[in-house]
GROMACS .gro file of C-alpha atoms in nm:
model
  429
    1MET     CA    1   0.096  -4.089  -0.952
    2SER     CA    2  -0.264  -4.237  -1.060
    3GLU     CA    3  -0.381  -4.273  -1.394
    4SER     CA    4  -0.694  -4.258  -1.591
    5PRO     CA    5  -0.804  -4.580  -1.715
    6GLU     CA    6  -0.932  -4.647  -2.078
    7ASP     CA    7  -1.250  -4.734  -2.135
    8PRO     CA    8  -1.240  -5.012  -2.381
    9GLY     CA    9  -1.538  -4.919  -2.520
   10SER     CA   10  -1.380  -4.579  -2.623
   11VAL     CA   11  -1.500  -4.391  -2.961
   12ARG     CA   12  -1.208  -4.377  -3.164
   13PRO     CA   13  -1.095  -3.985  -3.257
   14ALA     CA   14  -1.155  -4.101  -3.636
   15GLN     CA   15  -1.561  -4.105  -3.507
   16ALA     CA   16  -1.532  -3.799  -3.424
   17SER     CA   17  -1.769  -3.505  -3.618
   18ALA     CA   18  -1.633  -3.272  -3.816
   19ALA     CA   19  -1.345  -3.461  -4.006
   20ALA     CA   20  -0.993  -3.353  -3.980
   21GLU     CA   21  -0.922  -3.320  -4.346
   22ASP     CA   22  -1.223  -3.035  -4.369
   23ARG     CA   23  -1.056  -2.811  -4.073
   24GLU     CA   24  -0.778  -2.552  -4.128
   25HIS     CA   25  -0.559  -2.632  -3.811
   26ALA     CA   26  -0.581  -3.055  -3.917
   27LEU     CA   27  -0.420  -2.953  -4.235
   28HIS     CA   28  -0.109  -2.760  -4.090
   29ALA     CA   29  -0.057  -3.050  -3.864
   30ARG     CA   30   0.011  -3.250  -4.107
   31GLU     CA   31   0.250  -3.040  -4.256
   32LEU     CA   32   0.415  -3.025  -3.874
   33ASP     CA   33   0.442  -3.399  -3.852
   34ALA     CA   34   0.576  -3.427  -4.206
   35ALA     CA   35   0.867  -3.196  -4.124
   36ASP     CA   36   0.921  -3.325  -3.778
   37PRO     CA   37   1.295  -3.452  -3.730
   38LEU     CA   38   1.118  -3.695  -3.475
   39ALA     CA   39   0.872  -3.876  -3.661
   40ALA     CA   40   1.027  -4.167  -3.701
   41ILE     CA   41   1.077  -4.219  -3.309
   42ARG     CA   42   0.719  -4.293  -3.298
   43ASP     CA   43   0.762  -4.631  -3.448
   44ARG     CA   44   0.990  -4.765  -3.177
   45PHE     CA   45   0.655  -4.742  -2.950
   46THR     CA   46   0.372  -4.974  -2.922
   47LEU     CA   47   0.033  -4.746  -3.011
   48ASP     CA   48  -0.328  -4.753  -3.176
   49ASP     CA   49  -0.535  -4.503  -3.293
   50THR     CA   50  -0.606  -4.371  -2.912
   51VAL     CA   51  -0.471  -4.025  -2.848
   52TYR     CA   52  -0.241  -4.103  -2.566
   53LEU     CA   53  -0.170  -3.724  -2.381
   54ASP     CA   54  -0.122  -3.954  -2.021
   55GLY     CA   55   0.294  -4.012  -2.102
   56ASN     CA   56   0.377  -3.805  -1.784
   57SER     CA   57   0.157  -4.019  -1.584
   58LEU     CA   58   0.345  -4.359  -1.760
   59GLY     CA   59   0.497  -4.381  -2.096
   60ALA     CA   60   0.399  -4.597  -2.371
   61LEU     CA   61   0.559  -4.924  -2.415
   62PRO     CA   62   0.886  -4.950  -2.584
   63ARG     CA   63   0.832  -5.244  -2.879
   64ALA     CA   64   1.206  -5.376  -2.787
   65VAL     CA   65   1.103  -5.404  -2.467
   66PRO     CA   66   0.862  -5.732  -2.500
   67ASP     CA   67   1.147  -5.906  -2.657
   68ARG     CA   68   1.393  -5.818  -2.429
   69LEU     CA   69   1.199  -5.948  -2.129
   70ALA     CA   70   1.129  -6.269  -2.306
   71GLU     CA   71   1.510  -6.320  -2.287
   72VAL     CA   72   1.561  -6.246  -1.916
   73VAL     CA   73   1.326  -6.452  -1.835
   74ALA     CA   74   1.402  -6.776  -2.070
   75ARG     CA   75   1.777  -6.787  -2.129
   76GLU     CA   76   1.920  -6.531  -1.853
   77TRP     CA   77   1.661  -6.634  -1.525
   78GLY     CA   78   1.556  -6.951  -1.671
   79GLU     CA   79   1.885  -7.110  -1.782
   80LEU     CA   80   2.168  -6.947  -1.643
   81ARG     CA   81   1.950  -6.862  -1.350
   82ILE     CA   82   2.255  -6.760  -1.082
   83ARG     CA   83   2.552  -6.716  -1.311
   84SER     CA   84   2.373  -6.428  -1.441
   85TRP     CA   85   2.434  -6.220  -1.188
   86SER     CA   86   2.787  -6.233  -1.375
   87GLU     CA   87   2.767  -6.356  -1.736
   88SER     CA   88   2.487  -6.180  -1.779
   89GLY     CA   89   2.553  -5.884  -1.632
   90TRP     CA   90   2.304  -5.794  -1.419
   91TRP     CA   91   2.536  -5.702  -1.075
   92ALA     CA   92   2.625  -5.399  -1.251
   93ALA     CA   93   2.305  -5.309  -1.431
   94PRO     CA   94   2.228  -5.050  -1.130
   95GLU     CA   95   2.522  -4.811  -1.265
   96ARG     CA   96   2.544  -4.928  -1.600
   97ILE     CA   97   2.179  -4.786  -1.653
   98GLY     CA   98   2.256  -4.540  -1.451
   99ASP     CA   99   2.506  -4.438  -1.706
  100ARG     CA  100   2.216  -4.469  -2.024
  101ILE     CA  101   2.047  -4.177  -1.837
  102ALA     CA  102   2.281  -3.966  -1.732
  103PRO     CA  103   2.302  -3.789  -2.086
  104LEU     CA  104   1.975  -3.714  -2.073
  105VAL     CA  105   1.951  -3.521  -1.739
  106GLY     CA  106   2.285  -3.309  -1.776
  107ALA     CA  107   2.506  -3.583  -1.659
  108ALA     CA  108   2.868  -3.754  -1.654
  109PRO     CA  109   2.913  -4.138  -1.619
  110GLY     CA  110   2.928  -4.262  -1.253
  111ARG     CA  111   2.687  -3.989  -1.136
  112ILE     CA  112   2.372  -4.210  -1.131
  113VAL     CA  113   2.231  -4.521  -0.989
  114VAL     CA  114   1.907  -4.684  -1.076
  115GLY     CA  115   1.731  -4.898  -0.821
  116ASP     CA  116   1.459  -4.832  -0.585
  117SER     CA  117   1.146  -4.576  -0.602
  118THR     CA  118   1.094  -4.251  -0.603
  119SER     CA  119   1.047  -4.206  -0.236
  120VAL     CA  120   1.293  -4.427  -0.149
  121ASN     CA  121   1.523  -4.209  -0.344
  122VAL     CA  122   1.409  -3.910  -0.220
  123PHE     CA  123   1.466  -4.012   0.185
  124LYS     CA  124   1.814  -4.103   0.052
  125ALA     CA  125   1.890  -3.745  -0.084
  126VAL     CA  126   1.737  -3.553   0.193
  127VAL     CA  127   1.900  -3.776   0.497
  128GLY     CA  128   2.219  -3.764   0.289
  129GLY     CA  129   2.202  -3.358   0.252
  130VAL     CA  130   2.153  -3.308   0.590
  131ARG     CA  131   2.397  -3.530   0.699
  132MET     CA  132   2.679  -3.332   0.454
  133ALA     CA  133   2.522  -2.959   0.524
  134GLY     CA  134   2.712  -2.770   0.770
  135LYS     CA  135   2.673  -2.718   1.155
  136GLY     CA  136   2.416  -2.526   1.283
  137CYS     CA  137   2.119  -2.577   0.966
  138THR     CA  138   1.808  -2.575   1.153
  139GLU     CA  139   1.557  -2.661   0.866
  140ILE     CA  140   1.479  -2.789   0.567
  141LEU     CA  141   1.287  -2.599   0.243
  142VAL     CA  142   1.024  -2.792   0.079
  143ASP     CA  143   0.870  -2.683  -0.229
  144ALA     CA  144   0.492  -2.501  -0.129
  145THR     CA  145   0.346  -2.727  -0.460
  146THR     CA  146   0.528  -3.012  -0.449
  147PHE     CA  147   0.378  -3.417  -0.533
  148PRO     CA  148   0.240  -3.482  -0.152
  149THR     CA  149   0.536  -3.780  -0.096
  150ASP     CA  150   0.826  -3.572  -0.148
  151GLY     CA  151   0.666  -3.346   0.151
  152TYR     CA  152   0.565  -3.647   0.358
  153ILE     CA  153   0.950  -3.778   0.343
  154ALA     CA  154   1.067  -3.472   0.355
  155ARG     CA  155   0.884  -3.398   0.718
  156SER     CA  156   0.949  -3.798   0.807
  157ALA     CA  157   1.366  -3.717   0.809
  158ALA     CA  158   1.354  -3.373   0.934
  159ARG     CA  159   1.169  -3.564   1.279
  160MET     CA  160   1.466  -3.812   1.229
  161THR     CA  161   1.739  -3.539   1.217
  162GLY     CA  162   1.592  -3.320   1.475
  163LEU     CA  163   1.528  -3.045   1.188
  164ALA     CA  164   1.213  -2.841   1.112
  165VAL     CA  165   1.045  -2.831   0.736
  166ARG     CA  166   0.922  -2.499   0.616
  167PRO     CA  167   0.698  -2.497   0.312
  168VAL     CA  168   0.847  -2.213   0.060
  169GLU     CA  169   0.722  -2.135  -0.283
  170PRO     CA  170   0.991  -2.212  -0.554
  171ALA     CA  171   1.020  -1.833  -0.709
  172ARG     CA  172   1.054  -1.767  -0.350
  173ILE     CA  173   1.347  -2.011  -0.245
  174ALA     CA  174   1.612  -1.772  -0.337
  175ASP     CA  175   1.427  -1.461  -0.062
  176GLU     CA  176   1.381  -1.721   0.207
  177VAL     CA  177   1.693  -1.945   0.209
  178THR     CA  178   1.945  -1.858   0.526
  179GLU     CA  179   2.222  -2.002   0.669
  180ARG     CA  180   2.005  -2.230   0.884
  181THR     CA  181   1.867  -2.419   0.572
  182ALA     CA  182   2.026  -2.733   0.543
  183LEU     CA  183   1.911  -2.858   0.203
  184ALA     CA  184   1.585  -2.728  -0.049
  185LEU     CA  185   1.388  -2.992  -0.187
  186VAL     CA  186   1.254  -2.892  -0.523
  187ASN     CA  187   1.056  -3.014  -0.812
  188HIS     CA  188   1.190  -2.906  -1.164
  189VAL     CA  189   0.823  -2.968  -1.281
  190ASP     CA  190   0.516  -2.928  -1.102
  191TYR     CA  191   0.310  -3.213  -1.147
  192ARG     CA  192  -0.055  -3.051  -1.163
  193THR     CA  193   0.027  -2.698  -1.342
  194GLY     CA  194   0.307  -2.791  -1.544
  195ARG     CA  195   0.540  -2.542  -1.455
  196LEU     CA  196   0.916  -2.519  -1.519
  197ASN     CA  197   1.118  -2.365  -1.211
  198ASP     CA  198   1.469  -2.213  -1.199
  199LEU     CA  199   1.695  -2.492  -1.149
  200PRO     CA  200   1.992  -2.267  -1.188
  201GLY     CA  201   1.864  -1.974  -1.024
  202ILE     CA  202   1.743  -2.183  -0.730
  203THR     CA  203   2.032  -2.404  -0.699
  204ALA     CA  204   2.289  -2.082  -0.697
  205ALA     CA  205   2.086  -1.921  -0.484
  206LEU     CA  206   2.099  -2.258  -0.215
  207HIS     CA  207   2.462  -2.257  -0.254
  208SER     CA  208   2.517  -1.883  -0.208
  209ALA     CA  209   2.344  -1.938   0.115
  210GLY     CA  210   2.529  -2.247   0.233
  211ALA     CA  211   2.280  -2.508   0.136
  212LEU     CA  212   2.274  -2.804  -0.069
  213ALA     CA  213   1.971  -2.862  -0.341
  214VAL     CA  214   1.786  -3.147  -0.407
  215TRP     CA  215   1.592  -3.170  -0.732
  216ASP     CA  216   1.297  -3.383  -0.846
  217LEU     CA  217   1.335  -3.472  -1.185
  218CYS     CA  218   1.035  -3.672  -1.281
  219HIS     CA  219   0.815  -3.425  -1.482
  220SER     CA  220   1.149  -3.319  -1.675
  221ALA     CA  221   1.396  -3.580  -1.753
  222GLY     CA  222   1.328  -3.745  -2.053
  223ALA     CA  223   1.120  -3.432  -2.172
  224LEU     CA  224   1.343  -3.138  -2.142
  225PRO     CA  225   1.737  -3.001  -2.071
  226VAL     CA  226   1.833  -3.056  -1.663
  227GLY     CA  227   2.209  -2.963  -1.693
  228LEU     CA  228   2.282  -3.175  -1.310
  229ASP     CA  229   2.648  -3.114  -1.380
  230ALA     CA  230   2.655  -2.773  -1.563
  231HIS     CA  231   2.456  -2.624  -1.230
  232GLY     CA  232   2.652  -2.783  -1.015
  233VAL     CA  233   2.312  -2.981  -0.848
  234ASP     CA  234   2.402  -3.144  -0.512
  235LEU     CA  235   2.148  -3.399  -0.510
  236ALA     CA  236   1.869  -3.529  -0.740
  237VAL     CA  237   1.569  -3.816  -0.809
  238GLY     CA  238   1.389  -3.893  -1.051
  239CYS     CA  239   1.126  -4.178  -1.192
  240THR     CA  240   1.149  -4.333  -1.497
  241TYR     CA  241   0.853  -4.449  -1.583
  242LYS     CA  242   0.682  -4.145  -1.714
  243TYR     CA  243   0.889  -4.011  -2.015
  244LEU     CA  244   1.149  -4.258  -1.977
  245ASN     CA  245   0.941  -4.503  -2.076
  246GLY     CA  246   1.024  -4.784  -1.834
  247GLY     CA  247   0.734  -4.923  -1.761
  248PRO     CA  248   0.460  -4.944  -1.484
  249GLY     CA  249   0.622  -4.927  -1.130
  250SER     CA  250   1.011  -4.905  -1.297
  251PRO     CA  251   1.284  -4.850  -1.067
  252ALA     CA  252   1.396  -4.448  -1.009
  253TYR     CA  253   1.763  -4.334  -0.953
  254LEU     CA  254   1.952  -4.153  -0.754
  255TYR     CA  255   2.222  -3.868  -0.868
  256VAL     CA  256   2.523  -3.730  -0.619
  257ARG     CA  257   2.706  -3.478  -0.785
  258GLU     CA  258   3.100  -3.606  -0.785
  259SER     CA  259   3.292  -3.413  -0.540
  260LEU     CA  260   3.000  -3.532  -0.267
  261GLN     CA  261   2.974  -3.891  -0.363
  262GLU     CA  262   3.306  -3.937  -0.032
  263ARG     CA  263   3.052  -3.768   0.169
  264PHE     CA  264   2.722  -3.920   0.088
  265ASP     CA  265   2.633  -4.099   0.404
  266SER     CA  266   2.301  -4.342   0.301
  267PRO     CA  267   2.065  -4.404   0.603
  268LEU     CA  268   2.008  -4.700   0.388
  269PRO     CA  269   2.309  -4.856   0.432
  270GLY     CA  270   2.241  -5.202   0.210
  271TRP     CA  271   2.476  -5.516   0.149
  272ASN     CA  272   2.451  -5.422  -0.185
  273SER     CA  273   2.647  -5.086  -0.132
  274HIS     CA  274   2.894  -5.202   0.079
  275ALA     CA  275   3.273  -5.196  -0.025
  276GLU     CA  276   3.287  -5.584   0.010
  277PRO     CA  277   2.949  -5.696  -0.029
  278PHE     CA  278   3.032  -6.086  -0.065
  279ALA     CA  279   3.250  -6.032   0.255
  280MET     CA  280   2.948  -6.041   0.466
  281ASP     CA  281   3.081  -5.816   0.725
  282PRO     CA  282   2.899  -5.720   1.010
  283GLY     CA  283   3.071  -5.373   1.011
  284TYR     CA  284   2.927  -5.115   0.729
  285ALA     CA  285   3.201  -5.009   0.505
  286PRO     CA  286   3.061  -4.788   0.244
  287ALA     CA  287   3.186  -4.862  -0.176
  288GLU     CA  288   3.330  -4.591  -0.363
  289GLY     CA  289   3.163  -4.393  -0.560
  290ILE     CA  290   2.779  -4.366  -0.675
  291VAL     CA  291   2.710  -4.720  -0.592
  292ARG     CA  292   2.695  -4.633  -0.231
  293GLY     CA  293   2.315  -4.488  -0.277
  294ARG     CA  294   2.304  -4.916  -0.368
  295VAL     CA  295   2.020  -5.082  -0.052
  296GLY     CA  296   1.998  -5.414  -0.131
  297THR     CA  297   1.939  -5.650  -0.437
  298PRO     CA  298   1.828  -5.481  -0.748
  299ASP     CA  299   1.490  -5.589  -0.912
  300ILE     CA  300   1.674  -5.729  -1.238
  301LEU     CA  301   1.352  -5.731  -1.408
  302SER     CA  302   1.212  -5.389  -1.382
  303LEU     CA  303   1.579  -5.276  -1.393
  304LEU     CA  304   1.637  -5.465  -1.767
  305ALA     CA  305   1.325  -5.394  -1.885
  306LEU     CA  306   1.378  -5.015  -1.812
  307GLU     CA  307   1.751  -5.036  -1.994
  308ALA     CA  308   1.573  -5.218  -2.328
  309ALA     CA  309   1.345  -4.902  -2.341
  310LEU     CA  310   1.609  -4.686  -2.276
  311ASP     CA  311   1.704  -4.819  -2.649
  312ALA     CA  312   1.403  -4.587  -2.809
  313TRP     CA  313   1.653  -4.309  -2.748
  314ASP     CA  314   1.914  -4.379  -2.927
  315GLY     CA  315   2.016  -4.120  -3.161
  316VAL     CA  316   1.810  -3.885  -2.986
  317SER     CA  317   1.881  -3.512  -2.839
  318ILE     CA  318   1.726  -3.413  -2.537
  319GLU     CA  319   1.728  -3.110  -2.676
  320ALA     CA  320   1.531  -3.209  -2.991
  321VAL     CA  321   1.306  -3.312  -2.748
  322ARG     CA  322   1.247  -3.037  -2.593
  323THR     CA  323   1.255  -2.790  -2.947
  324LYS     CA  324   0.929  -3.057  -3.031
  325SER     CA  325   0.800  -3.047  -2.679
  326LEU     CA  326   0.741  -2.677  -2.697
  327ALA     CA  327   0.601  -2.668  -3.090
  328LEU     CA  328   0.383  -2.942  -2.983
  329THR     CA  329   0.245  -2.758  -2.593
  330ASP     CA  330   0.214  -2.431  -2.840
  331TYR     CA  331   0.004  -2.618  -3.086
  332PHE     CA  332  -0.228  -2.724  -2.865
  333LEU     CA  333  -0.305  -2.397  -2.700
  334ASP     CA  334  -0.337  -2.278  -2.999
  335CYS     CA  335  -0.571  -2.528  -3.074
  336VAL     CA  336  -0.763  -2.515  -2.793
  337ASN     CA  337  -0.805  -2.125  -2.825
  338ALA     CA  338  -0.919  -2.199  -3.147
  339TYR     CA  339  -1.183  -2.485  -3.066
  340ALA     CA  340  -1.333  -2.441  -2.672
  341PRO     CA  341  -1.610  -2.197  -2.651
  342PRO     CA  342  -1.492  -1.887  -2.467
  343GLY     CA  343  -1.490  -1.897  -2.045
  344ARG     CA  344  -1.521  -2.279  -2.068
  345VAL     CA  345  -1.125  -2.343  -1.990
  346ARG     CA  346  -0.848  -2.192  -1.868
  347SER     CA  347  -0.467  -2.279  -1.908
  348VAL     CA  348  -0.226  -2.275  -1.580
  349THR     CA  349   0.019  -2.367  -1.726
  350PRO     CA  350   0.301  -2.119  -1.840
  351TYR     CA  351   0.286  -1.962  -2.206
  352ASP     CA  352   0.643  -1.863  -2.169
  353HIS     CA  353   0.857  -2.117  -2.265
  354SER     CA  354   1.139  -2.064  -1.998
  355ARG     CA  355   0.851  -2.171  -1.748
  356ARG     CA  356   0.642  -2.435  -1.926
  357GLY     CA  357   0.710  -2.837  -1.880
  358SER     CA  358   0.607  -3.066  -2.174
  359GLN     CA  359   0.248  -3.076  -2.055
  360VAL     CA  360  -0.023  -2.858  -2.107
  361SER     CA  361  -0.303  -2.815  -1.744
  362LEU     CA  362  -0.630  -2.640  -1.811
  363GLU     CA  363  -0.873  -2.559  -1.541
  364SER     CA  364  -1.219  -2.651  -1.657
  365ALA     CA  365  -1.555  -2.687  -1.415
  366ARG     CA  366  -1.652  -3.018  -1.404
  367ALA     CA  367  -1.311  -3.153  -1.519
  368GLY     CA  368  -1.362  -3.500  -1.384
  369GLU     CA  369  -1.656  -3.529  -1.588
  370VAL     CA  370  -1.449  -3.402  -1.907
  371MET     CA  371  -1.228  -3.588  -1.861
  372THR     CA  372  -1.388  -3.910  -1.851
  373GLU     CA  373  -1.557  -3.803  -2.167
  374LEU     CA  374  -1.289  -3.759  -2.351
  375ILE     CA  375  -1.128  -4.093  -2.262
  376ARG     CA  376  -1.483  -4.267  -2.392
  377ARG     CA  377  -1.403  -4.094  -2.726
  378GLY     CA  378  -1.005  -4.217  -2.759
  379VAL     CA  379  -0.817  -3.910  -2.575
  380VAL     CA  380  -0.646  -4.024  -2.294
  381GLY     CA  381  -0.514  -3.727  -2.010
  382ASP     CA  382  -0.614  -3.746  -1.668
  383PHE     CA  383  -0.778  -3.524  -1.395
  384ARG     CA  384  -0.624  -3.339  -1.122
  385GLU     CA  385  -0.866  -3.219  -0.744
  386PRO     CA  386  -1.072  -3.020  -0.774
  387ASP     CA  387  -1.028  -2.864  -1.154
  388VAL     CA  388  -0.763  -2.906  -1.331
  389LEU     CA  389  -0.679  -3.143  -1.723
  390ARG     CA  390  -0.314  -3.290  -1.771
  391PHE     CA  391  -0.233  -3.367  -2.112
  392GLY     CA  392   0.081  -3.476  -2.123
  393PHE     CA  393   0.298  -3.448  -2.476
  394THR     CA  394   0.563  -3.693  -2.523
  395PRO     CA  395   0.807  -3.565  -2.806
  396LEU     CA  396   0.916  -3.919  -2.901
  397TYR     CA  397   0.593  -4.027  -2.976
  398THR     CA  398   0.346  -3.782  -2.996
  399SER     CA  399   0.218  -3.603  -3.335
  400PHE     CA  400   0.091  -3.279  -3.412
  401ALA     CA  401  -0.236  -3.445  -3.534
  402GLU     CA  402  -0.297  -3.574  -3.212
  403ALA     CA  403  -0.281  -3.274  -3.005
  404GLU     CA  404  -0.476  -3.160  -3.257
  405ARG     CA  405  -0.764  -3.385  -3.241
  406ALA     CA  406  -0.719  -3.384  -2.862
  407ALA     CA  407  -0.817  -2.998  -2.904
  408TRP     CA  408  -1.123  -3.041  -3.113
  409VAL     CA  409  -1.251  -3.353  -2.967
  410LEU     CA  410  -1.206  -3.160  -2.578
  411GLY     CA  411  -1.402  -2.841  -2.782
  412GLU     CA  412  -1.656  -3.065  -2.807
  413VAL     CA  413  -1.696  -3.187  -2.460
  414LEU     CA  414  -1.702  -2.854  -2.363
  415ARG     CA  415  -1.970  -2.741  -2.612
  416ALA     CA  416  -2.216  -3.028  -2.497
  417LEU     CA  417  -2.165  -2.876  -2.105
  418PRO     CA  418  -2.533  -2.685  -2.017
  419GLU     CA  419  -2.486  -2.392  -2.029
  420GLU     CA  420  -2.569  -2.317  -1.681
  421GLU     CA  421  -2.250  -2.478  -1.545
  422PRO     CA  422  -2.022  -2.190  -1.364
  423GLU     CA  423  -1.780  -2.123  -1.618
  424ALA     CA  424  -1.363  -2.123  -1.553
  425ALA     CA  425  -1.275  -1.739  -1.580
  426GLY     CA  426  -1.091  -1.717  -1.874
  427THR     CA  427  -0.965  -1.884  -2.180
  428ALA     CA  428  -0.709  -2.038  -2.302
  429GLY     CA  429  -0.507  -1.797  -2.390
   0.00000   0.00000   0.00000
């Protein structure tokens, strides 16, 4: 997913007109920050005075990562070399790091393996799920609002397995699933609107019809409780460079429900998932457990950077993160209502907490130009065609003061738009 580049000549928020100390909402923001139980976690990240609200595209750099990578390069690779596969624990990293991610998505140890890209893991999950589906299945349901790659992969998997793909709005899946459905691939949080889909309800409806549930967690893992084990999810995938802050292109992960692992038949059987990988047997025999989700040699530098990044989560509960996420997004919406000119912006993110992820998406005329100007002024979000401004809130490091400043600068930018410009219907409220 593309990120909006920062302009090195940005005007920082501190330079904005109407000093923050004179604004009522800014005073309230300072009070909220002073009472925030997660406020100290911000110091675990490398940040500046930019208001960074694009953590739903690329998370900020955790302070622990540079030193850890330097150690890996200089000692583990530079000195130990091949010995690091055993002596430094490289070989076990995909499962070890999977166990670090597991509590953040509600999974027990031994159910997540880290490696490969999100797209590759979606392919494994969909084809593997079809292979486990009952006889007579003829279709795969795909979230009609999905991130495009998921749809591309699903259609390719369908061609390979002889099934058809049927796009369905997430809210309609419970009504549309039939005995002919092998599985449904659904985004937990809609990447464009920030809408949170009903993972427990959709999963239960799929199971009632004999179908499997495959969830894409890219915009929910690290932002809100997921409950994979508790809700009986069959397979799930997710990236680690958003709310998990693993770095650009950091490896994704695959979850397979424990009761399905013995039946999981990966469409990409690599030597790393072989029961005896160093036997170099020309015949493939899958390893036991989640290891069969591996493919080839792991990307060690990215894996170990991710492992260090996860140290930022030490002592943090996902429930506390969710509480702050909702408070931040509520506060931002309140500030937008206070500062934005009437009729210039409209929220497409649900106000209902049970249907909201950790981002706020606003429709606005000339949204691309608006975001460019926001970035120039030191407020970094991103833009989605044709008219959506996206603001991602990462509770580990986003403050209420930043939410208020972003809304204020947005109001200034919107007020500067020519009066004759077409206006988005309604307001943020």
